[in-house]
Short mmCIF file of C-alpha atoms in Angstrom, two decimals:
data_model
loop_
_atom_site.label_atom_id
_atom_site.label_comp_id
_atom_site.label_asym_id
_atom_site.label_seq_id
_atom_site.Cartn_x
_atom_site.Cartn_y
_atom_site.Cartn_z
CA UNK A 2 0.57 182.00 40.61
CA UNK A 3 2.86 183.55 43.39
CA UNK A 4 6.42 183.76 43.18
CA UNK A 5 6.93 186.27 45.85
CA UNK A 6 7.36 184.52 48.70
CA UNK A 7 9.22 180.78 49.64
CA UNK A 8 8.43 178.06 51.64
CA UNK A 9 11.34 178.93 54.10
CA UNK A 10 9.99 182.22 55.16
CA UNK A 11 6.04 180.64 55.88
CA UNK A 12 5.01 180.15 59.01
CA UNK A 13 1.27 179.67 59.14
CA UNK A 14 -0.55 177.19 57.16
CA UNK A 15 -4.14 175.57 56.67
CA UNK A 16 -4.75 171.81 55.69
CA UNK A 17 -8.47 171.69 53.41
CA UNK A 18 -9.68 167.88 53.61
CA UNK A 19 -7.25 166.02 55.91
CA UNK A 20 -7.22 162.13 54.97
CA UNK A 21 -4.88 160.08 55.41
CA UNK A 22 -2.09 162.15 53.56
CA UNK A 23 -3.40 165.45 55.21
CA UNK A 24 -2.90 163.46 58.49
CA UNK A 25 0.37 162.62 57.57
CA UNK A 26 1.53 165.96 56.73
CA UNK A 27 -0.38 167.46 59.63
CA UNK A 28 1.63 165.41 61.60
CA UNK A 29 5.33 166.63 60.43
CA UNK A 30 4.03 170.29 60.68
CA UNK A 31 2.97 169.68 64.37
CA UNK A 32 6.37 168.47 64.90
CA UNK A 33 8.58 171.29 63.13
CA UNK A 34 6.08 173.44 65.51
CA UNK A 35 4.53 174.93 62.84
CA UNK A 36 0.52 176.84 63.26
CA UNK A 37 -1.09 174.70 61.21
CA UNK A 38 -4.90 175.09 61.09
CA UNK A 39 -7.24 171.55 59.55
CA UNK A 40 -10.57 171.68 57.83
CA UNK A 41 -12.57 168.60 57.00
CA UNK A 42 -16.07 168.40 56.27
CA UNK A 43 -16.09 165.06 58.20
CA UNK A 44 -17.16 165.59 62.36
CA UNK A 45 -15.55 162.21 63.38
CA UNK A 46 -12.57 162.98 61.64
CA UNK A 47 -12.17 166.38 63.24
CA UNK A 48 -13.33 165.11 66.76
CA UNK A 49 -10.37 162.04 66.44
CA UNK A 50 -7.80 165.35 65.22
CA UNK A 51 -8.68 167.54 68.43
CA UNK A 52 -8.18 164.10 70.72
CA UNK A 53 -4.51 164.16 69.35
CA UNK A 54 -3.90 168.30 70.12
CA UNK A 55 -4.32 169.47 66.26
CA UNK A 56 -6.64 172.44 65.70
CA UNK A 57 -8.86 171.10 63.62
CA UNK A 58 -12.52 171.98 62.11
CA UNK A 59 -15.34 171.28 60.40
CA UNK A 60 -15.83 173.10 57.41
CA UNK A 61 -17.04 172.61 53.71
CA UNK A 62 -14.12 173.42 51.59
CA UNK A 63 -16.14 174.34 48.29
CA UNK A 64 -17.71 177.12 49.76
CA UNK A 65 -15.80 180.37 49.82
CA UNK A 66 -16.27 181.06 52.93
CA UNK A 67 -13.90 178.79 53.91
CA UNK A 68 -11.13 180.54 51.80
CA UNK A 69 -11.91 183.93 52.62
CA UNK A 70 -11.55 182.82 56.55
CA UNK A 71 -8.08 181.14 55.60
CA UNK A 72 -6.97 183.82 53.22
CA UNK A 73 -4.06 185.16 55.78
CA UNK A 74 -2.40 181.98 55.80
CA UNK A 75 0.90 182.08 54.25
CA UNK A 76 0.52 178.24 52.90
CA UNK A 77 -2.63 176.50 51.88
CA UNK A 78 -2.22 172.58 51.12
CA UNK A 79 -5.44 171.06 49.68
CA UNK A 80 -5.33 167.35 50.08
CA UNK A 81 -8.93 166.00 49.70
CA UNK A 82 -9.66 162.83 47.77
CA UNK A 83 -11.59 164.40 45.04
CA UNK A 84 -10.46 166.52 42.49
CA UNK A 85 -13.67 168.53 41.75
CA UNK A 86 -13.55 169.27 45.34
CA UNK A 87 -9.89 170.48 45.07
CA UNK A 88 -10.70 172.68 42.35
CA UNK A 89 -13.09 174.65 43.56
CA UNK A 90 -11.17 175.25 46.65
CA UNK A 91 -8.13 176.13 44.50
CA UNK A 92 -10.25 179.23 42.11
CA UNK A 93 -11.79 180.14 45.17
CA UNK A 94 -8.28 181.06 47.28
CA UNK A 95 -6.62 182.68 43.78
CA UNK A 96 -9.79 184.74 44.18
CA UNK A 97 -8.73 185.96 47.53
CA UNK A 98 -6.58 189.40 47.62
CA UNK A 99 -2.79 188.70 49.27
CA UNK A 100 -0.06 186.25 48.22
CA UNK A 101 -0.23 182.86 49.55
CA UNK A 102 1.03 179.95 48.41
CA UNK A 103 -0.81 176.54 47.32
CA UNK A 104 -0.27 173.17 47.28
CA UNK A 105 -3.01 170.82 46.22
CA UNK A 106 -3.19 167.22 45.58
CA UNK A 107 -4.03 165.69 42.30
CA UNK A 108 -5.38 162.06 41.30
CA UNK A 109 -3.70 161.44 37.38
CA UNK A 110 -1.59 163.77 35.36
CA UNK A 111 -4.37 165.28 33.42
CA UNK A 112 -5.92 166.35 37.10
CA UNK A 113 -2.28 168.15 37.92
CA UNK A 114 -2.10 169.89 34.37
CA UNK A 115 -5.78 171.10 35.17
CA UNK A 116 -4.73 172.40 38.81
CA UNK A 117 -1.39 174.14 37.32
CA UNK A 118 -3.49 175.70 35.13
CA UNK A 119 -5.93 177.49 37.97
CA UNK A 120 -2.89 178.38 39.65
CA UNK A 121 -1.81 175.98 42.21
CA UNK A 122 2.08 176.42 43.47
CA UNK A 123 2.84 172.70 43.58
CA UNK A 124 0.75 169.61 42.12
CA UNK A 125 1.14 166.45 43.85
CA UNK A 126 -0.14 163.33 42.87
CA UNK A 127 0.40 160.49 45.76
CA UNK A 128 0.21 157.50 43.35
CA UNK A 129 3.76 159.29 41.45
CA UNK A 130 5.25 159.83 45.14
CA UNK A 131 4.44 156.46 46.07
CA UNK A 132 6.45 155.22 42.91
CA UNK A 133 9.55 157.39 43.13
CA UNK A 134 10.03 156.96 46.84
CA UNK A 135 9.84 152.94 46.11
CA UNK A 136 12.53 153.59 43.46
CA UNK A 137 14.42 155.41 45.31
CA UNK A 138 14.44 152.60 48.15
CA UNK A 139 15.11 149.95 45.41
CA UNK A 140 17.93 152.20 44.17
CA UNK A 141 19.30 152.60 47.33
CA UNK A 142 18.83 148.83 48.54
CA UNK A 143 20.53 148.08 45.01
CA UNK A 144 23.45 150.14 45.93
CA UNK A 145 24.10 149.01 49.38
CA UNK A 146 23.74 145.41 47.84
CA UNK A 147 26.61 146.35 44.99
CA UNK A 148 28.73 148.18 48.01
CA UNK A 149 28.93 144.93 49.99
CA UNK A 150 29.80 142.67 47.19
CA UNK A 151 32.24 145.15 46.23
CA UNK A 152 34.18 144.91 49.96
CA UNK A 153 33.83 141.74 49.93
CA UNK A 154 35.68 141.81 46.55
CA UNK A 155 38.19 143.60 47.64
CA UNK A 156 38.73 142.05 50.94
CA UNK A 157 39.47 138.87 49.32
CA UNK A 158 42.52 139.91 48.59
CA UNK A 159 45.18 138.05 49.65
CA UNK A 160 48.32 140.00 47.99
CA UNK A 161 47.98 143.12 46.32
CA UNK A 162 44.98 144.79 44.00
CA UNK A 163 45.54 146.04 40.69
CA UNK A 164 43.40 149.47 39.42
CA UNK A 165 43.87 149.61 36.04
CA UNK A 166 42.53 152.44 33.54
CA UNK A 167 42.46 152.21 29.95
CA UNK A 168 45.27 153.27 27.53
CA UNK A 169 45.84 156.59 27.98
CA UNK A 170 43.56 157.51 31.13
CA UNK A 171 41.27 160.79 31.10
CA UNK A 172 40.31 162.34 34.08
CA UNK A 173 37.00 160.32 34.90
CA UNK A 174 39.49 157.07 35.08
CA UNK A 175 41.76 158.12 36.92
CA UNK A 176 39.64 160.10 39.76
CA UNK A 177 37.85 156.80 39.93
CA UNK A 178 40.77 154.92 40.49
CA UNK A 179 42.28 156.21 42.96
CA UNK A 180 38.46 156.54 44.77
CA UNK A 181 38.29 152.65 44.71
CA UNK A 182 42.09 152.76 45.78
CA UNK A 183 40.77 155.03 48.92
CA UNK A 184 38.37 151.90 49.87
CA UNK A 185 40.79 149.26 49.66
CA UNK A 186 43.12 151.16 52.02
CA UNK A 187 40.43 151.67 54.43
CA UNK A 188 39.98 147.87 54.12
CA UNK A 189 43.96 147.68 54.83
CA UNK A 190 44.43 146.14 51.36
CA UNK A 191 47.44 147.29 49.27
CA UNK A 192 45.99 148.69 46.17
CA UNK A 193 48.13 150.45 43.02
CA UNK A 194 46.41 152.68 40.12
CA UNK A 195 47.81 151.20 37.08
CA UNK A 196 47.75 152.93 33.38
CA UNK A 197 48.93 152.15 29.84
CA UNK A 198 50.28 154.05 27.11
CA UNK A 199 50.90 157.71 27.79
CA UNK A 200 49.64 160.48 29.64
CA UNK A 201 49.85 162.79 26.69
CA UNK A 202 47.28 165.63 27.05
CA UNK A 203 48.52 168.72 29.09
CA UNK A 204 45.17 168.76 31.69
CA UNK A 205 45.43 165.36 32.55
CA UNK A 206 49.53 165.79 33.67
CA UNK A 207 48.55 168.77 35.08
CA UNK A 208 45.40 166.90 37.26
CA UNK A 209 47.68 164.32 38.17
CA UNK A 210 50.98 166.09 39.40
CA UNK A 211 49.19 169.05 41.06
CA UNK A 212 46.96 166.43 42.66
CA UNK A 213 49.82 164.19 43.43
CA UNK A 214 48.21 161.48 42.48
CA UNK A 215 50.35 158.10 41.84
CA UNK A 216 50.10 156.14 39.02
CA UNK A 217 52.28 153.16 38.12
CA UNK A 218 53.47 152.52 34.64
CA UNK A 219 51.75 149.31 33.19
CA UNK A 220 55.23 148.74 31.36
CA UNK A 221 56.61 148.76 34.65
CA UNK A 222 55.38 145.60 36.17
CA UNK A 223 54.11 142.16 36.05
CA UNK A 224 50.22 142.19 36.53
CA UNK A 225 51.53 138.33 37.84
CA UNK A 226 52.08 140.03 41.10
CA UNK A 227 48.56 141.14 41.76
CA UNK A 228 45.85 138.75 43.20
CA UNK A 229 43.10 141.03 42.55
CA UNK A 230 42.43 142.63 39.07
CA UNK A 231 40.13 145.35 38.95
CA UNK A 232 38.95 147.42 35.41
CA UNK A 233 38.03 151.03 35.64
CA UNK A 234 36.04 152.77 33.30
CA UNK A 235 37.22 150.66 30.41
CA UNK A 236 33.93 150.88 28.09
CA UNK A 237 35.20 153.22 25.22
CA UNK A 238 38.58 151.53 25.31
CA UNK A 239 38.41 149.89 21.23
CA UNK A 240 40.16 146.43 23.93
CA UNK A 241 41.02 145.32 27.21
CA UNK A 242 43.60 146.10 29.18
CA UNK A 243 44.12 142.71 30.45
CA UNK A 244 43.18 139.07 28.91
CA UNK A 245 40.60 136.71 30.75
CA UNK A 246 38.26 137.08 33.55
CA UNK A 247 38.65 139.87 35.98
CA UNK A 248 37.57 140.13 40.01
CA UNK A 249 35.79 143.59 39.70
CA UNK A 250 34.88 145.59 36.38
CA UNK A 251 33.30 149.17 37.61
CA UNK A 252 31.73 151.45 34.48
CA UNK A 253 29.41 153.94 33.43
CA UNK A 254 28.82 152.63 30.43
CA UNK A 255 28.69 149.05 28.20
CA UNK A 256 32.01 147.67 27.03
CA UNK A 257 32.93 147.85 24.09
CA UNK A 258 34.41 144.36 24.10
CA UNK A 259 33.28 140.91 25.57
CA UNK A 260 34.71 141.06 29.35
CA UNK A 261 34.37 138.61 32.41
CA UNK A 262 34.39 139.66 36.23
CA UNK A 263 33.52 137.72 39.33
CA UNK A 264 31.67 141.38 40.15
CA UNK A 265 30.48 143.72 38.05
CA UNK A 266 28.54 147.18 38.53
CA UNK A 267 28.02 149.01 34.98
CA UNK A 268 25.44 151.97 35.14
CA UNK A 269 24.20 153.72 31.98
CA UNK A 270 21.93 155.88 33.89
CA UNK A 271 25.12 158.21 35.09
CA UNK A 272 27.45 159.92 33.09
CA UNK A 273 30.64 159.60 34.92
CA UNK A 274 32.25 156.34 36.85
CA UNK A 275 33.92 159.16 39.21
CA UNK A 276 29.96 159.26 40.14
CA UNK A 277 29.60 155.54 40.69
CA UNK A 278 32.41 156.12 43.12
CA UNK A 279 31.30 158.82 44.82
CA UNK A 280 28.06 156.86 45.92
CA UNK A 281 30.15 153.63 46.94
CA UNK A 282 32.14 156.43 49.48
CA UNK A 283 28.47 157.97 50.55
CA UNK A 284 27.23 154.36 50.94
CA UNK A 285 30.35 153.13 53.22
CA UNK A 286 30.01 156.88 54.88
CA UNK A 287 34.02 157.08 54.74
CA UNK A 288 35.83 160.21 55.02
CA UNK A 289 36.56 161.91 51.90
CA UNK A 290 40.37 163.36 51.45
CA UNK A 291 40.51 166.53 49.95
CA UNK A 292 42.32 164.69 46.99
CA UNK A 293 40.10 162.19 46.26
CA UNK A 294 37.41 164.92 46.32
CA UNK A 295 38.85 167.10 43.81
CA UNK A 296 39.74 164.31 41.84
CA UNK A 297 35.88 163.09 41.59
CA UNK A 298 34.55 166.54 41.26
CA UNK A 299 37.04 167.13 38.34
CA UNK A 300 36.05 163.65 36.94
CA UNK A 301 32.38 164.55 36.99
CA UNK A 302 32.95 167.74 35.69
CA UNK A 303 35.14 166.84 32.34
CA UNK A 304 33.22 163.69 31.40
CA UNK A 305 29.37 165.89 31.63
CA UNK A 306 31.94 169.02 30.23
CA UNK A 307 31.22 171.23 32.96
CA UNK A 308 27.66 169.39 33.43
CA UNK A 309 26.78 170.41 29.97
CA UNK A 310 26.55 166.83 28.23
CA UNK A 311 23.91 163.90 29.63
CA UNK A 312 24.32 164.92 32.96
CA UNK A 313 22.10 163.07 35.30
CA UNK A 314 20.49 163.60 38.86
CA UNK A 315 23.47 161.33 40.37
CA UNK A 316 26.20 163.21 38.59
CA UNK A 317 24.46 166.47 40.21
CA UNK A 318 23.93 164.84 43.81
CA UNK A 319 27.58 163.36 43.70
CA UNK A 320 28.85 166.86 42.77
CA UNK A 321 27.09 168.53 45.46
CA UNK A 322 28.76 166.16 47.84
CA UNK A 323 32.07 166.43 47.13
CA UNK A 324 32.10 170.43 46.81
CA UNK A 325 32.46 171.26 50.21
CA UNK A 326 35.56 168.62 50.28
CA UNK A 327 37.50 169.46 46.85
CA UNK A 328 40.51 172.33 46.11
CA UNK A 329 39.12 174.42 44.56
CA UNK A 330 42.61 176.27 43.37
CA UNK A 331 43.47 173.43 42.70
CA UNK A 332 40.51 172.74 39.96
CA UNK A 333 41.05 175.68 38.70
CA UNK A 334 45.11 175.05 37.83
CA UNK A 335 44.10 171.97 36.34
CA UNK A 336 41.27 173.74 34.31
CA UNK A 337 43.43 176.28 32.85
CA UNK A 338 47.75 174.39 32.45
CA UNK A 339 49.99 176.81 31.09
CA UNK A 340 50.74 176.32 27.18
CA UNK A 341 54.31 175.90 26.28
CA UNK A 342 56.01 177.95 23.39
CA UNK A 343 55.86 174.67 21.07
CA UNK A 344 52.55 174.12 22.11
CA UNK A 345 51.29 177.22 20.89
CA UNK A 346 53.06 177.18 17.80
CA UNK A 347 51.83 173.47 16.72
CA UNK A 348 48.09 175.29 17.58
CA UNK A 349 49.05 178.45 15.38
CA UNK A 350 49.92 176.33 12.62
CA UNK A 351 46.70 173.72 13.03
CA UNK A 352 44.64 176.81 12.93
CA UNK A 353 46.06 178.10 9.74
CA UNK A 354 45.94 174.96 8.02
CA UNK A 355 42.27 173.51 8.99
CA UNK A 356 40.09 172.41 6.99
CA UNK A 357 36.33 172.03 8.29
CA UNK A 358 33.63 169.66 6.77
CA UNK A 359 29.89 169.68 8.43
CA UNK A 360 31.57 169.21 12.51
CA UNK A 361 34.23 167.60 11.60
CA UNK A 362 37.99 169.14 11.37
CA UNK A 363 41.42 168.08 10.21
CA UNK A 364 44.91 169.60 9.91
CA UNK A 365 48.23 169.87 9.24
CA UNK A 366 50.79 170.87 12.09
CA UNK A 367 53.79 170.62 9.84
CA UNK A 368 56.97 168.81 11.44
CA UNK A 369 56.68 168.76 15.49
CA UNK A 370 59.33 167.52 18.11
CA UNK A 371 56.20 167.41 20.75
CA UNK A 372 54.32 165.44 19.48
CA UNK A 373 52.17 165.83 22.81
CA UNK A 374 51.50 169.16 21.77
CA UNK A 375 49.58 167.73 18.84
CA UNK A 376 46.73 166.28 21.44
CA UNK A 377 46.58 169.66 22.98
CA UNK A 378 45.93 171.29 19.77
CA UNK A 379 43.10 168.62 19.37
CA UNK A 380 41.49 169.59 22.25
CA UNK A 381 41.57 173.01 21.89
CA UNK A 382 40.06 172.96 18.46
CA UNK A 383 37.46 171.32 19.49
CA UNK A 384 36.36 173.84 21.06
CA UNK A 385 35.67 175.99 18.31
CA UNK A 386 31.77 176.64 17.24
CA UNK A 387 30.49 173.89 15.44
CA UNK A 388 33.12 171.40 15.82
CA UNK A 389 32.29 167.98 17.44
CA UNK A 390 35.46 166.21 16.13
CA UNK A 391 39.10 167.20 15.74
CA UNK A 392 41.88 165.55 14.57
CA UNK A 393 45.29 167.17 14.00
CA UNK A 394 48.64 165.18 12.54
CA UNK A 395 52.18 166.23 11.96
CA UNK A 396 55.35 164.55 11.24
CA UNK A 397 57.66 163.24 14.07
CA UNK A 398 60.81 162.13 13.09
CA UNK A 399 60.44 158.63 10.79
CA UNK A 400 56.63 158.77 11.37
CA UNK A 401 53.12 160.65 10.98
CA UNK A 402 51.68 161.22 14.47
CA UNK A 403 47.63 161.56 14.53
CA UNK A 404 46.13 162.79 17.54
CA UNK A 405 42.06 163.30 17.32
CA UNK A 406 39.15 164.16 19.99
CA UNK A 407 35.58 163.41 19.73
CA UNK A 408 32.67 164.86 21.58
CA UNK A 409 30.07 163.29 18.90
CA UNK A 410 28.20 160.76 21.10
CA UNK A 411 27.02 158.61 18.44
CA UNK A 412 30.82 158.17 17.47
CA UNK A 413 33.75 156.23 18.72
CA UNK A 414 36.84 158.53 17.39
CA UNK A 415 39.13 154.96 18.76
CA UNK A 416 37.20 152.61 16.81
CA UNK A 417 37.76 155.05 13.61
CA UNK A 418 41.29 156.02 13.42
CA UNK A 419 41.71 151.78 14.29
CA UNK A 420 39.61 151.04 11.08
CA UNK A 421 41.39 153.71 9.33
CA UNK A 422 45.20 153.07 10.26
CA UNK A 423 45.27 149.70 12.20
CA UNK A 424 46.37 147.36 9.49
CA UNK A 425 49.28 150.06 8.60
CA UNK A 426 50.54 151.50 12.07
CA UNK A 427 49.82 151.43 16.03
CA UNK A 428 46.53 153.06 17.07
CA UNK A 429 45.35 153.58 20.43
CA UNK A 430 42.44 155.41 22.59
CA UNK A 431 38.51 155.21 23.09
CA UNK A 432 35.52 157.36 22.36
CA UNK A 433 36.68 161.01 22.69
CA UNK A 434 40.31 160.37 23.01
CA UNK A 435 42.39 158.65 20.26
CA UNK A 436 45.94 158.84 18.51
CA UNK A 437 47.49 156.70 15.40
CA UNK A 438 51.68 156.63 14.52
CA UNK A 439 51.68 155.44 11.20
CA UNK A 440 55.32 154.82 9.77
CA UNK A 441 56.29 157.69 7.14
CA UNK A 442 57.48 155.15 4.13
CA UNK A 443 54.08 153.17 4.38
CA UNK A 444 52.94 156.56 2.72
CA UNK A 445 55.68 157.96 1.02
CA UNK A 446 58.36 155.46 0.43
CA UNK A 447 61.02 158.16 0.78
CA UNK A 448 63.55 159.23 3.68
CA UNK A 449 62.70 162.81 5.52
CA UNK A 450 65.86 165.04 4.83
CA UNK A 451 66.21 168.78 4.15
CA UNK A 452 65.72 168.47 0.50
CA UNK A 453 62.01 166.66 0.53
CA UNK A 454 60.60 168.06 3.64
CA UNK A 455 57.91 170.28 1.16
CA UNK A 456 57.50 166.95 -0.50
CA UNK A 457 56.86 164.79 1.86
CA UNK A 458 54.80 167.34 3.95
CA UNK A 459 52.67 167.31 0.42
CA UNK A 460 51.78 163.42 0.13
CA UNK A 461 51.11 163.15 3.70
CA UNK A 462 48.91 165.60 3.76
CA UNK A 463 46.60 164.81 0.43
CA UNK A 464 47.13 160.77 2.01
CA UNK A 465 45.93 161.53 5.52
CA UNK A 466 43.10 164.30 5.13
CA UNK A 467 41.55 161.82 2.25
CA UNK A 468 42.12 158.58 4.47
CA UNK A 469 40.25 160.75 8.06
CA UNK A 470 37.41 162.25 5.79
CA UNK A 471 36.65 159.33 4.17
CA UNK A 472 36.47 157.20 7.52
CA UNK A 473 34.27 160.38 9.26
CA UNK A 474 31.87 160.16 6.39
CA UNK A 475 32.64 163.52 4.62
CA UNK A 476 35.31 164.25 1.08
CA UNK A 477 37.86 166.15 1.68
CA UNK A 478 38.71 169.14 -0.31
CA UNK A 479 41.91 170.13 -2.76
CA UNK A 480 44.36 172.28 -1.12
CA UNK A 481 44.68 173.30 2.17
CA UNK A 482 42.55 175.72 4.53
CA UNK A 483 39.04 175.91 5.50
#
């Protein structure tokens, strides 16, 4: 099989057997202006060829003849309705001295493993391009259908829209956010991007103040004031952000919870809702800001990490869109924040005090004033080899802060550290992304002072590694270290 040469650098070609796909490709060729050359064994058909300008033949593509006299041309395509026929042609060329390049048409998969295997270039078997070009048109009818009820959602608004990402937003919820925000002020509807909780880990400050991206405080304001309620990539959330039906739920994945919405557009088969968006922008051919660009490439990027994870066609079409339009700088300051002094300490001591069982690891950051810095440390040691969950906990003043991450898909680290700690402190987060404050007397039943801080460091430590091992499935060990 040749390698040596590419289909942009050909400019000859030959068409053996030219149906009604050889016609049809003929065709094209003629009008890209490329020297194409037909053989058919069938007079009429080449007499009804020459009436429309093609040079055409007749010719008996089994013999090999017929590919010694085409052996110069750069591409052959081999498009006759039966296979035995094709496969003689086919040894017969890769007989022929000189590279050339061969494309030949196949009736069933077993036919195109038989051609690879003489050495054809490219199989094709019309029945499978006549399937994926209809599902590509029913994809794309689908998705102008979603776009327009979408609008049409959003220009029902009479007040203001709310955009609201779950508790504690990652990257992927809030690029796609302020996408659908983009729309609805094309539309000339006042939208805001609403979040909950914190935004605790260092990237995601970093992604949203170098981006300058707004975000309003749930705590903030009444969602009373809002006519239109939309949810954003709310699936891993362990509940809603809002009670009761909403106007528009948008996700690339099932919720997680039962959840109501006058429109709806979930899609499994992506792995980012920062791709959902991207198409809905494509579809509506709007102009892309360099913001919202960077913000959807970034999006794409951390929920596939770095198109590593169940990345799909979409998530690779969507990021090949928005390349030309993102900051690239600016993705790479987000990518790499610097690390404070505390930071790094709390991630010193974490290391020193880990303790590692199958993928799983938990630790000990001592007494910490940030406790931010904890979910930091959690994401950095989940990066180590092996690891596919992290969780790291340290006291705060009057309570035990737990921050964990998750990359395990068949896990929800929310749903655990709720089933673990719900019923004795607040827990809050989704899938990869979770954090617990548990008050320090529900385990201790003593005051922190000077005197007990070894003490009370002890308990919480045996109570809390036992408690997270237990609840990922695995015993934790005596003592501390890995």
């Amino acid at each position: 099989m040749s390698t040596a040469i590419t289909m942009a650098s050909m400019s000859t070609y030959a068409i053996l057997g030219c149906g009604s796909v050889g016609h049809a490709v003929a065709e094209e060729l003629e009008r890209e202006q490329k020297d194409v050359l037909i053989l058919d064994k069938d007079e009429d058909r080449v007499e009804a060829l020459r009436d429309q300008d093609l040079d055409a033949r007749t010719a008996d593509i089994r013999e090999a003849a017929v590919a010694e006299s085409i052996a110069e041309r750069d591409v052959i395509l081999i498009m006759a309705t039966d296979v035995e026929t094709n496969k003689t042609a086919v040894k017969h060329l890769r007989e022929q001295p000189g590279e050339r390049y061969i494309v030949v048409r196949a009736s069933d998969p077993v036919s195109a493993d038989e051609f690879t295997e003489l050495g054809a270039d490219v199989v094709i078997n019309p029945s499978t391009v006549i399937a994926d070009s209809a599902l590509r048109a029913l994809e794309s009818g689908e998705l102008e259908y979603k776009t327009g009820e979408l609008v049409d959602s959003i220009d029902s608004t009479t007040a203001k829209m709310a955009i609201l990402t779950h508790h504690r937003p990652n990257p992927d919820a809030i690029a796609s956010a302020i996408a659908l925000q983009a729309i609805a002020d094309d539309r000339d509807v006042d939208a805001d991007v609403i979040y909950d909780g914190e935004m605790s880990l260092q990237e995601n400050r970093a992604f949203v103040n170098l981006l300058g991206i707004d975000l309003v405080s749930k705590a903030d304001i009444s969602l009373d004031t809002y006519d239109t309620i939309t949810l954003i990539n709310h699936a891993h959330a362990t509940e809603p952000t809002v009670d009761g039906v909403v106007d528009i739920y948008i996700d690339h994945a099932e919720p997680q919870f039962e959840m109501e919405a006058a429109f709806s557009d979930i899609r499994p088969n992506v792995s980012s809702s920062s791709t959902i968006l991207t198409k809905y922008l494509q579809t509506l051919d709007l102009t892309v800001s360099e913001e919202v660009a960077t913000a959807l490439l970034y999006g794409i990027r951390a929920e596939t990490l770095d198109f590593k994870r169940d990345t799909t066609p979409a998530d690779l079409t969507a990021a090949a869109y928005l390349y030309p339009f993102a900051d690239h700088d600016t993705l790479e300051q987000v990518e790499a924040p610097s690390m404070s002094p505390e930071t790094l300490d709390v991630l010193a001591e974490a290391i020193h005090n880990r303790e590692v069982k199958g993928s799983h690891l938990v630790t000990n950051a001592g007494f910490v004033r940030d406790q931010d810095a904890l979910g930091q440390a959690a994401q950095r040691l989940l990066n180590l080899e092996g690891i596919t969950t992290s969780a790291v906990f340290a006291i705060t003043d009057d309570a035990i802060y737990l921050a964990a991450r998750s990359k395990d898909i068949r896990m929800n680290i929310g749903s655990v550290l709720e089933d673990t700690f719900g019923d004795i402190g607040e827990t809050a987060g989704h899938s990869t992304d979770a954090s617990a404050t548990i008050p320090l007397g529900i385990f201790t039943g003593i005051e922190t002072s000077e005197e007990n801080r070894g003490t009370l460091l002890s308990l919480v430590e045996k109570a809390v590694r036992t408690k997270l091992f237990e609840a990922l499935g695995v015993e934790a060990s005596d003592g501390n270290g890995s």
